[in-house]
XYZ file of C-alpha atoms in Angstrom:
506
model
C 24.029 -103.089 26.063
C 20.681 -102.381 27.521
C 20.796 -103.813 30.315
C 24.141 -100.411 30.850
C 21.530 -98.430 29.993
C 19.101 -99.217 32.059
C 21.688 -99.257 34.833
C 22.906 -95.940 34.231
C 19.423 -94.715 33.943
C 18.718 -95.585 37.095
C 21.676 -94.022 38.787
C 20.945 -91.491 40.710
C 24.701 -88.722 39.727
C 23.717 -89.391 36.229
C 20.079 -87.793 36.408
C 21.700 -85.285 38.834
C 23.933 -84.821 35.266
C 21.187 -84.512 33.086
C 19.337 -82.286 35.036
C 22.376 -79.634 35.259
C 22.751 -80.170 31.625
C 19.270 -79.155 30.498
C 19.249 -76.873 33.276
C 22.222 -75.137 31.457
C 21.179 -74.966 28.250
C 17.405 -73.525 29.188
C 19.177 -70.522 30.918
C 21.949 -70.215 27.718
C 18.668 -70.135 25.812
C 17.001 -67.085 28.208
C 20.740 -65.017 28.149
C 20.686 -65.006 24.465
C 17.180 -64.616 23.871
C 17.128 -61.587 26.646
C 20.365 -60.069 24.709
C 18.960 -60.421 21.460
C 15.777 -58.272 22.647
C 18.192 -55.739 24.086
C 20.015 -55.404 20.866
C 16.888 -55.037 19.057
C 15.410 -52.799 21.624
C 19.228 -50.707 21.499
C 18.744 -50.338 17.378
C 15.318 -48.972 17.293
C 16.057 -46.587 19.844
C 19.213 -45.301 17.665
C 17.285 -45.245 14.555
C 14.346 -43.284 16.247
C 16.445 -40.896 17.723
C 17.833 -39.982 14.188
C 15.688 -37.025 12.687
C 14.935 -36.931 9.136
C 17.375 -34.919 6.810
C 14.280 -32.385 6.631
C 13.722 -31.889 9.877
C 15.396 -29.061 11.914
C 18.406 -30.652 14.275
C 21.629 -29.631 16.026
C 24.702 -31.571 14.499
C 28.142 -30.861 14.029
C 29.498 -30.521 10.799
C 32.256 -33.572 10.317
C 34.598 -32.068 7.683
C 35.505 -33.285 4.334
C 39.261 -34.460 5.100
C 40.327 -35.577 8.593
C 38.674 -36.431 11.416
C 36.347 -34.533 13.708
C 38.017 -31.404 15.101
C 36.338 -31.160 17.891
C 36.661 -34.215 19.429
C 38.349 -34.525 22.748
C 42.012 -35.603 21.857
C 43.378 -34.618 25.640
C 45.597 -36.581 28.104
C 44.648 -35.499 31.935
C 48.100 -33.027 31.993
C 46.757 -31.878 28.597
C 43.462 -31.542 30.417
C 44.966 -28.831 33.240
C 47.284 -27.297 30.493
C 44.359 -26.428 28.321
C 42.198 -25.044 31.509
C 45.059 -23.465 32.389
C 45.205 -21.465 28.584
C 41.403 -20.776 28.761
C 42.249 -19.036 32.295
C 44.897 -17.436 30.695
C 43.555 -16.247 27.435
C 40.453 -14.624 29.438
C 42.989 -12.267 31.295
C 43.514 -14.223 34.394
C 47.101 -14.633 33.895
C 50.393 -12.773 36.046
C 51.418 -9.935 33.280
C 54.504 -10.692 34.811
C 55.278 -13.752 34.400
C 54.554 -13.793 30.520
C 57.175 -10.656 30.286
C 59.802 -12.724 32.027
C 59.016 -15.467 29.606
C 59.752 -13.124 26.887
C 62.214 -10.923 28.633
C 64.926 -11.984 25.822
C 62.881 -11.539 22.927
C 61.774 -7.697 24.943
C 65.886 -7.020 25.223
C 66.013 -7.824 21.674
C 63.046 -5.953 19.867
C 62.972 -2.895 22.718
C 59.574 -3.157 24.542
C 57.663 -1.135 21.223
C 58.718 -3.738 19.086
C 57.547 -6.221 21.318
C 54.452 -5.003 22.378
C 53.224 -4.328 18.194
C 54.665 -8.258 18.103
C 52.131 -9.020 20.975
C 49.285 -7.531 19.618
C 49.916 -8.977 16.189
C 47.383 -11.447 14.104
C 49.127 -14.140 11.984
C 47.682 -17.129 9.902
C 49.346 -19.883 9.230
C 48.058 -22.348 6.355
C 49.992 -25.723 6.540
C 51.354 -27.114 9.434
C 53.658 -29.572 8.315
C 57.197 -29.636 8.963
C 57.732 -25.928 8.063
C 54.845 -24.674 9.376
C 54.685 -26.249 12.348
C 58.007 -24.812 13.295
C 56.736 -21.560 12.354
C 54.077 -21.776 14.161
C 55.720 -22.802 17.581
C 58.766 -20.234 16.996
C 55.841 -17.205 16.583
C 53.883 -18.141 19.431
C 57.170 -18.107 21.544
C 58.309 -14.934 20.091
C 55.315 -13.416 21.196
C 52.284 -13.464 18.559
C 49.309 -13.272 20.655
C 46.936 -13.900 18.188
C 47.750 -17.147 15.492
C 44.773 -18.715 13.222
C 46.260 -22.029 11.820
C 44.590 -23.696 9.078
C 45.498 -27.691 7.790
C 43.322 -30.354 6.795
C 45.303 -33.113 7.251
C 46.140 -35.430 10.138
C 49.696 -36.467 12.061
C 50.919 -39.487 10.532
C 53.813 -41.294 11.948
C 56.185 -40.595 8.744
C 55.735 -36.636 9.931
C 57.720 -37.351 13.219
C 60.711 -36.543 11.951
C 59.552 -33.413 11.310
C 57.022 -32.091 13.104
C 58.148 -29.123 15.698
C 55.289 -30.495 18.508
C 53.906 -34.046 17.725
C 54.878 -37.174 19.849
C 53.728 -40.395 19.087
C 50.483 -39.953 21.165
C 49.617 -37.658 18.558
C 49.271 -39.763 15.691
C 45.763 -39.458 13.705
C 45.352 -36.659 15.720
C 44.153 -32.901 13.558
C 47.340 -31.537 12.564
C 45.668 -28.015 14.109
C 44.320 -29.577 17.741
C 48.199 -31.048 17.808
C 50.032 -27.961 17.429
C 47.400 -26.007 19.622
C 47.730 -28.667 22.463
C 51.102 -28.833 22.470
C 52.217 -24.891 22.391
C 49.419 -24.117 24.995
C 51.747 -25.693 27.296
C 53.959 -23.398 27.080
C 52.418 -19.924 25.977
C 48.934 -20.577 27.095
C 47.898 -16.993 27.054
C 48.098 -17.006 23.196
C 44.419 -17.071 21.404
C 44.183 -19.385 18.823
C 41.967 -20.145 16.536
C 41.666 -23.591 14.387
C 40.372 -24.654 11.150
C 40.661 -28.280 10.289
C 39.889 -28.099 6.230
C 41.883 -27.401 3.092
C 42.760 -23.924 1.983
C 40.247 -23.006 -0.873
C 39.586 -19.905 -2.110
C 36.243 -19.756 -2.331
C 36.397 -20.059 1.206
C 38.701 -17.623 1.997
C 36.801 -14.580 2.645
C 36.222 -16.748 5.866
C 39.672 -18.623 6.422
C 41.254 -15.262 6.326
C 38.897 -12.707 8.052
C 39.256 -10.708 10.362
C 39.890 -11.595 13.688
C 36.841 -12.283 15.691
C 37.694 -10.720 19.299
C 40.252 -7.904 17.487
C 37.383 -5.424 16.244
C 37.759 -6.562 12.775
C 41.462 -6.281 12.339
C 42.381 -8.095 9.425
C 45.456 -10.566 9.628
C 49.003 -8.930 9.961
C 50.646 -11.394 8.499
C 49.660 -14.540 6.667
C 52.173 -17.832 5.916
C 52.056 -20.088 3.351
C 53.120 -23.091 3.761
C 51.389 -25.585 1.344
C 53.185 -28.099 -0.803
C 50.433 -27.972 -3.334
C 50.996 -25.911 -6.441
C 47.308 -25.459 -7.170
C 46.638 -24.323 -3.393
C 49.737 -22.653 -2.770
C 48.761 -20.270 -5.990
C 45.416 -19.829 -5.114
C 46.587 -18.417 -1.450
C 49.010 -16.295 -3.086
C 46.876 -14.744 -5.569
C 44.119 -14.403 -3.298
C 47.070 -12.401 -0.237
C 47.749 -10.641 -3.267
C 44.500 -9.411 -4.577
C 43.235 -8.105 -1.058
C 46.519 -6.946 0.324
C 47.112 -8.819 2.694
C 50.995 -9.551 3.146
C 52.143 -13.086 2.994
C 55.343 -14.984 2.849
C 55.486 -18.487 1.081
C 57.342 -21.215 1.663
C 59.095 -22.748 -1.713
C 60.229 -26.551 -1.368
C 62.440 -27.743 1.321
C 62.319 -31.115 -0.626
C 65.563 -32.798 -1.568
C 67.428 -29.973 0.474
C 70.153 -30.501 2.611
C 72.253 -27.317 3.024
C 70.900 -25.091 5.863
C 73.361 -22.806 4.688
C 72.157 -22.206 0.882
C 68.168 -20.976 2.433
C 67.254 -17.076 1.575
C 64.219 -15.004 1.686
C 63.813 -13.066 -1.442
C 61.443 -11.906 -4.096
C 59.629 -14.367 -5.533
C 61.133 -12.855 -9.015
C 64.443 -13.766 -8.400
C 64.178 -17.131 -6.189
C 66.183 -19.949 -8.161
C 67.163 -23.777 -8.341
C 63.630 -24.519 -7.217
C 61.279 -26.344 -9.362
C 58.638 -25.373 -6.822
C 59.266 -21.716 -6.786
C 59.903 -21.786 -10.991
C 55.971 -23.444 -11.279
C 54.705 -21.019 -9.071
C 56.406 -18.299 -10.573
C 55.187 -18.955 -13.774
C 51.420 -19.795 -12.479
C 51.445 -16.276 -10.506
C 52.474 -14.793 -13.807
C 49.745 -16.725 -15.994
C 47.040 -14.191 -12.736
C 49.399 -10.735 -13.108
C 51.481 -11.443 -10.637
C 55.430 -11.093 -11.122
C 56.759 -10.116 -8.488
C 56.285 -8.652 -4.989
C 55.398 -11.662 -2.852
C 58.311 -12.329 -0.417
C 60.021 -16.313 -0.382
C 61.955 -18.679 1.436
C 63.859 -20.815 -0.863
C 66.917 -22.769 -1.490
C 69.550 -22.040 -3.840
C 71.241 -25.448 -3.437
C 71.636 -27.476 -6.466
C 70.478 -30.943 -7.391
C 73.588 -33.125 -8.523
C 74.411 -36.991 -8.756
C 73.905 -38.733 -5.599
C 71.586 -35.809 -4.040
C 67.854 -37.057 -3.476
C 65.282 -36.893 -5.844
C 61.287 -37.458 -6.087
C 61.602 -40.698 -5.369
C 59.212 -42.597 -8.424
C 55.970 -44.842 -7.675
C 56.426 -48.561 -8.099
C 55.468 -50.314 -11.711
C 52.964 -52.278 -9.980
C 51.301 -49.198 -8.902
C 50.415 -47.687 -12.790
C 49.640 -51.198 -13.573
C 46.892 -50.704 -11.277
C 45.390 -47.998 -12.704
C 43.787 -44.546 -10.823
C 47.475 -43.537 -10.090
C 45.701 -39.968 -8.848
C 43.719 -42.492 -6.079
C 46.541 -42.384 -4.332
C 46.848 -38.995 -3.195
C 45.804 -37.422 0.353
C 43.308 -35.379 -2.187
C 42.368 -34.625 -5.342
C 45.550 -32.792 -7.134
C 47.633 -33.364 -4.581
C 51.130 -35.133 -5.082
C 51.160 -39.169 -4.775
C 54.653 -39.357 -5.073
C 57.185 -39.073 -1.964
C 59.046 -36.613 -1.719
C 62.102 -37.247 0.513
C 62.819 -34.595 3.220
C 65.648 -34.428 5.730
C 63.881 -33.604 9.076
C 65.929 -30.595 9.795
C 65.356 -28.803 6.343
C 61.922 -27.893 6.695
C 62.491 -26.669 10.665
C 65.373 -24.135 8.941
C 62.603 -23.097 6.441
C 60.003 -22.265 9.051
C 62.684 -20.828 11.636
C 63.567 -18.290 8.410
C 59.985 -17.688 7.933
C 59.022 -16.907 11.614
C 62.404 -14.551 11.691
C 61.351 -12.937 8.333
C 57.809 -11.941 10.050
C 59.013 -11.114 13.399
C 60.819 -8.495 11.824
C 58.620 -7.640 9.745
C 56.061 -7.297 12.580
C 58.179 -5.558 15.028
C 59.762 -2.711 12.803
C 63.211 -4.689 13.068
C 65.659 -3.447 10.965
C 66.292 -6.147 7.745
C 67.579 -6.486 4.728
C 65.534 -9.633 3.634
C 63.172 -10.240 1.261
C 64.699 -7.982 -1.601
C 64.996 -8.841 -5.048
C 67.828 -11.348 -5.866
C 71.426 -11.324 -5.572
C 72.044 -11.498 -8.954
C 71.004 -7.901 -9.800
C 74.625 -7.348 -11.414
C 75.096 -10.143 -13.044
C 71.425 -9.141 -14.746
C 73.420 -5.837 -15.776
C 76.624 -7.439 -16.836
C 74.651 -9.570 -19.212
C 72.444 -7.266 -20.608
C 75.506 -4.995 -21.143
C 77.570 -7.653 -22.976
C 74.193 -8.616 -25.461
C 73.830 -4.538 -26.026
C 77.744 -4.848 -26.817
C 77.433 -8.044 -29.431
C 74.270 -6.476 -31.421
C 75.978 -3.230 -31.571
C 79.409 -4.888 -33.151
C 77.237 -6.826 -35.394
C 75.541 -4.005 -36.759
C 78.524 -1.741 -37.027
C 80.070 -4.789 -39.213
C 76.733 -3.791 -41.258
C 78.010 -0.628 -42.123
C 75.438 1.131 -39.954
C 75.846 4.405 -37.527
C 74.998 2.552 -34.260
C 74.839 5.606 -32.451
C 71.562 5.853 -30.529
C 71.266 2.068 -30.969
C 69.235 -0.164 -28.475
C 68.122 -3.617 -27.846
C 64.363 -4.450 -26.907
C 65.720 -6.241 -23.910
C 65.561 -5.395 -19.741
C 67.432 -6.746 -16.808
C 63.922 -8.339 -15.711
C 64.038 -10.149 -19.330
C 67.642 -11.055 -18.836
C 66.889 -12.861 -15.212
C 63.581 -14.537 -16.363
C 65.825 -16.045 -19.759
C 68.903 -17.222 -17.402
C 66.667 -18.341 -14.408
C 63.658 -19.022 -16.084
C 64.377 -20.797 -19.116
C 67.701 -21.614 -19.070
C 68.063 -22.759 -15.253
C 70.193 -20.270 -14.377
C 73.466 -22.171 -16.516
C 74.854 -22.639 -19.570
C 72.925 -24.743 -22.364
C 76.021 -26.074 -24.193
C 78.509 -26.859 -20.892
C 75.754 -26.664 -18.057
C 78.398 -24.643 -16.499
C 76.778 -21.851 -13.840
C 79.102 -19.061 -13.771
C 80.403 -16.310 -16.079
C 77.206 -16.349 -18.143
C 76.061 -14.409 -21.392
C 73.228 -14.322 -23.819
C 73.780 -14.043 -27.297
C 71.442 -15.117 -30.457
C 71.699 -18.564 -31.432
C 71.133 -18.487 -35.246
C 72.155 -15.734 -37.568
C 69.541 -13.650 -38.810
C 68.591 -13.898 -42.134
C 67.725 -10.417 -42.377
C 70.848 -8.982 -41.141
C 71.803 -7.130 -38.231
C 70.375 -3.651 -39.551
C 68.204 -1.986 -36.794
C 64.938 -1.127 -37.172
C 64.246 2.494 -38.045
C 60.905 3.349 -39.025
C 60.300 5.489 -35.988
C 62.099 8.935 -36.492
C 65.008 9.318 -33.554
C 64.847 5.480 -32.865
C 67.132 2.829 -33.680
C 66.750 -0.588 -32.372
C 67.931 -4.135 -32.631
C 65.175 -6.404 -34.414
C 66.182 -9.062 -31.344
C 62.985 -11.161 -29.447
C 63.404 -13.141 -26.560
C 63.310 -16.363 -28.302
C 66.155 -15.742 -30.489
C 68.541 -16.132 -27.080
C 70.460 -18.813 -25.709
C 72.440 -18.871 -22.147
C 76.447 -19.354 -22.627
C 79.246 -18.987 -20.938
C 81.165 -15.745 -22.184
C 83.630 -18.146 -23.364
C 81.645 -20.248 -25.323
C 79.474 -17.088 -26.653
C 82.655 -15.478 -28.039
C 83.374 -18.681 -30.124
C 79.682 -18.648 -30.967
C 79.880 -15.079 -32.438
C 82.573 -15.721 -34.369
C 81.285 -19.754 -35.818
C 78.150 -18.859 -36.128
C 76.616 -14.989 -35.927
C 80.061 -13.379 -37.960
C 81.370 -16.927 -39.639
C 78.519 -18.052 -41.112
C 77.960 -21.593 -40.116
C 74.725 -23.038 -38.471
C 74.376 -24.172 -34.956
C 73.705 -27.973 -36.283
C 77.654 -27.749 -37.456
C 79.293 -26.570 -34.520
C 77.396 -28.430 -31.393
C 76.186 -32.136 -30.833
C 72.753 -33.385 -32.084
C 71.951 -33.125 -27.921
C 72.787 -30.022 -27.251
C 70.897 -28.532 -30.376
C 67.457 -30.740 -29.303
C 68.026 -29.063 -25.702
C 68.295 -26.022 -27.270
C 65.317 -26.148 -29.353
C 63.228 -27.399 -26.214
C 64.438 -24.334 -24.363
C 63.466 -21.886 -27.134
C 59.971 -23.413 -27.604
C 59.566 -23.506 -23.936
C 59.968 -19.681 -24.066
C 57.994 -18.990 -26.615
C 54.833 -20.716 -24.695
C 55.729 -18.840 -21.885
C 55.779 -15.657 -23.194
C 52.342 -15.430 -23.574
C 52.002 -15.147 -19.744
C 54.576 -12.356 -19.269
């Protein structure tokens, strides 16, 4: 064995081998020593070059939710299409060629109405599915001047709704996505982008005036959150300042295009969204006079739903974790794609005319105006007969009910359908226990006579059911606990207390 050695030693490739080996490893040993002084080197530069929190600095302010706005999210094309818009937006621009663009909106509106449209300043808060639409079908239309406010970011579940976003935009501001993409094709529009969350202690600034429009306050201002506490908040605020806003109510669950109005927000129905923020704009003052898009479509067996979080989720714990932000929904809601781009479409159309001087009849009160009347009629006909079976002159006699109390009991608090059948048609209101004073009217005010009759006393029927009703129970003498099921009296009862919390707020 030593005698190998010795042999192998003495060969002259395998000190050549040696030598290349140690050779190798001594210059390994200077790379890594040499990078590790780099690195070090690299770090204490970076760490030097960052000033105390004390010391005055320029930074940029990263928000609280998203990314950083003003980071460079451009493609080359998107490159020349936004240095194209900057050209454009400073004047330099053929006049020309943006009337042709909009020659069929001009034939429409008359050049007046499209010139006020041009000159026009709308915000847009939200720019998911419907306000993304709403936003591209303005800045078609004409609006020159469009502030868009969203915190959030696109996702790849938003594609199938989205007006603008490809797949390129994913994680991309929701705001530099829907600027991008429509300055390609108005670029002399002036935008102006805010990548936070409505709040409205901020909104002295998200809705001021318009910097380069000599303090002209917005025209026009959208709403199109999905968050009840923010969506309030906006309203009330549009509200308080006069500013005129439309709000989007939940095009969630929807799938009839055909079924989507704009209305007063005091007579919008079969929308759990609109009914909360009905009764939160009513718990600030507010009952009406805030124009809505909203869907009168029904929910019914087999039509989608909130779809529910998974078990293992609440065995988890922090359920609220989950959410994009505090308050905000963790739940899916399921959308059909083209729902929300018929919501913002209605919007846009609502404020074009609006903006333009159009002639329209949207954004009245509701539909139902004569069924109101017919109700309230029929309940003024049932106290009168049951105080005339009293023995009393009902001449003169009245009821301490309106048509506005009439709509908020039937849409309100009774879902706009009968409690006992569920049925939606032919409706009336008439009391659901008999009093135990009597039907006699209330006449301790000289030259008044009027029904002793509150609110809560009233249940939603069908004029079918309510003339059995009268006769079982108001004229017969029975209680409601012998006539209907044990279900239909707890449903009842829930109803009736549900009105009676309520009516603190009206």
């Amino acid at each position: 064995m030593s005698s190998w050695v010795e042999r192998q030693g003495s060969s002259h490739q395998a000190q050549l081998i040696a030598t290349a080996i140690l050779s190798g490893i001594t210059v390994l040993g200077l790379v890594l020593g040499v990078q590790t002084i780099r690195h070090q080197v690299a770090v204490d530069d970076l760490k030097a070059s960052i000033p105390n929190v004390d010391e005055p600095h320029d930074a940029d302010t990263v928000p609280d939710f998203g990314t950083d706005s003003t980071r460079s999210f451009l493609s080359r094309e998107d490159e020349r299409a936004a240095l194209l818009a900057r050209r454009a937006q400073q004047g330099d621009y053929d006049e020309e060629l943006i009337q042709e663009q909009l020659t069929r909106t001009a034939s429409f509106l008359k050049p007046e109405g499209l010139s006020t449209l041009r000159s026009s300043f709308v915000v847009i808060v939200g720019l998911g599915g419907v306000g993304s639409h709403c936003t591209a079908a303005l800045a078609r239309s004409g609006v020159s001047h469009i502030r868009i406010i969203d915190f959030d970011q696109v996702t790849l579940s938003s594609l199938n709704r989205n007006a603008v976003a490809t797949l390129a935009d994913v994680g991309t501001p929701k705001v530099i996505c829907v600027r991008k993409r429509l300055e390609a094709v108005t670029p002399w529009v002036h935008w102006e982008c805010f990548n936070e969350v409505w709040r409205e202690d901020q909104g002295h600034r998200l809705l001021a005036s318009w910097s380069g429009k000599e303090g002209r306050k917005p025209d026009y201002v959208v709403d199109a959150i999905d968050n009840i506490d923010s969506k309030v908040t906006l309203l009330g605020y549009c509200y308080e300042h006069g500013i005129r806003v439309i709000s989007s109510m939940g095009a969630g669950c929807k799938s009839d295009p055909t079924r989507v109005y704009v209305g007063d927000i005091s007579g919008s129905t079969e929308d759990p969204l609109s009914r909360t923020t009905r009764r939160r704009l009513k718990m600030l003052g507010i009952s009406e006079g805030i124009p809505v898009a909203y869907s009168v479509e029904k929910a019914g067996p087999g039509k989608a739903e909130l779809l529910p979080l998974p078990e293992e989720e609440f065995e988890k714990g922090g359920v609220g974790e989950l959410s994009v932000l505090p308050d905000f929904r963790a739940r899916i809601l399921p959308v059909l794609g083209t729902m929300p781009a018929v919501f913002g479409y209605v919007i846009a159309n609502f404020v074009i005319m609006e903006l333009s001087g159009y002639p329209h009849e949207s954004g009245g009160r509701t539909g139902r105006e004569k069924l109101y009347e017919s109700v309230l009629q029929g309940l003024q006909a049932v106290e009168v007969k049951l105080a005339r079976a009293e023995g009393v002159d009902v001449q003169g006699f009245r009821i301490p009910v309106s048509k506005d109390d009439v709509g908020y009991l039937i849409e309100e608090i009774f879902r706009g359908k009968s409690v006992i059948s569920g049925l939606p048609t032919r409706l009336a209101l008439v009391r659901w226990k008999a009093s135990k004073d009597g039907y006699k009217p209330d006449v301790q005010w000289e030259g008044q006579k009027f029904s002793r009759l509150q609110l809560s006393d009233l249940v939603c029927m069908t004029k079918e059911e309510a003339a059995v009703h009268e006769k079982r129970v108001l004229a017969g003498g029975a209680t409601p606990e012998d006539v209907y099921e044990a279900d239909v009296v707890e449903l009842v009862g829930r109803r009736l207390e549900e009105e009676r919390a309520m009516d603190r707020y009206r």
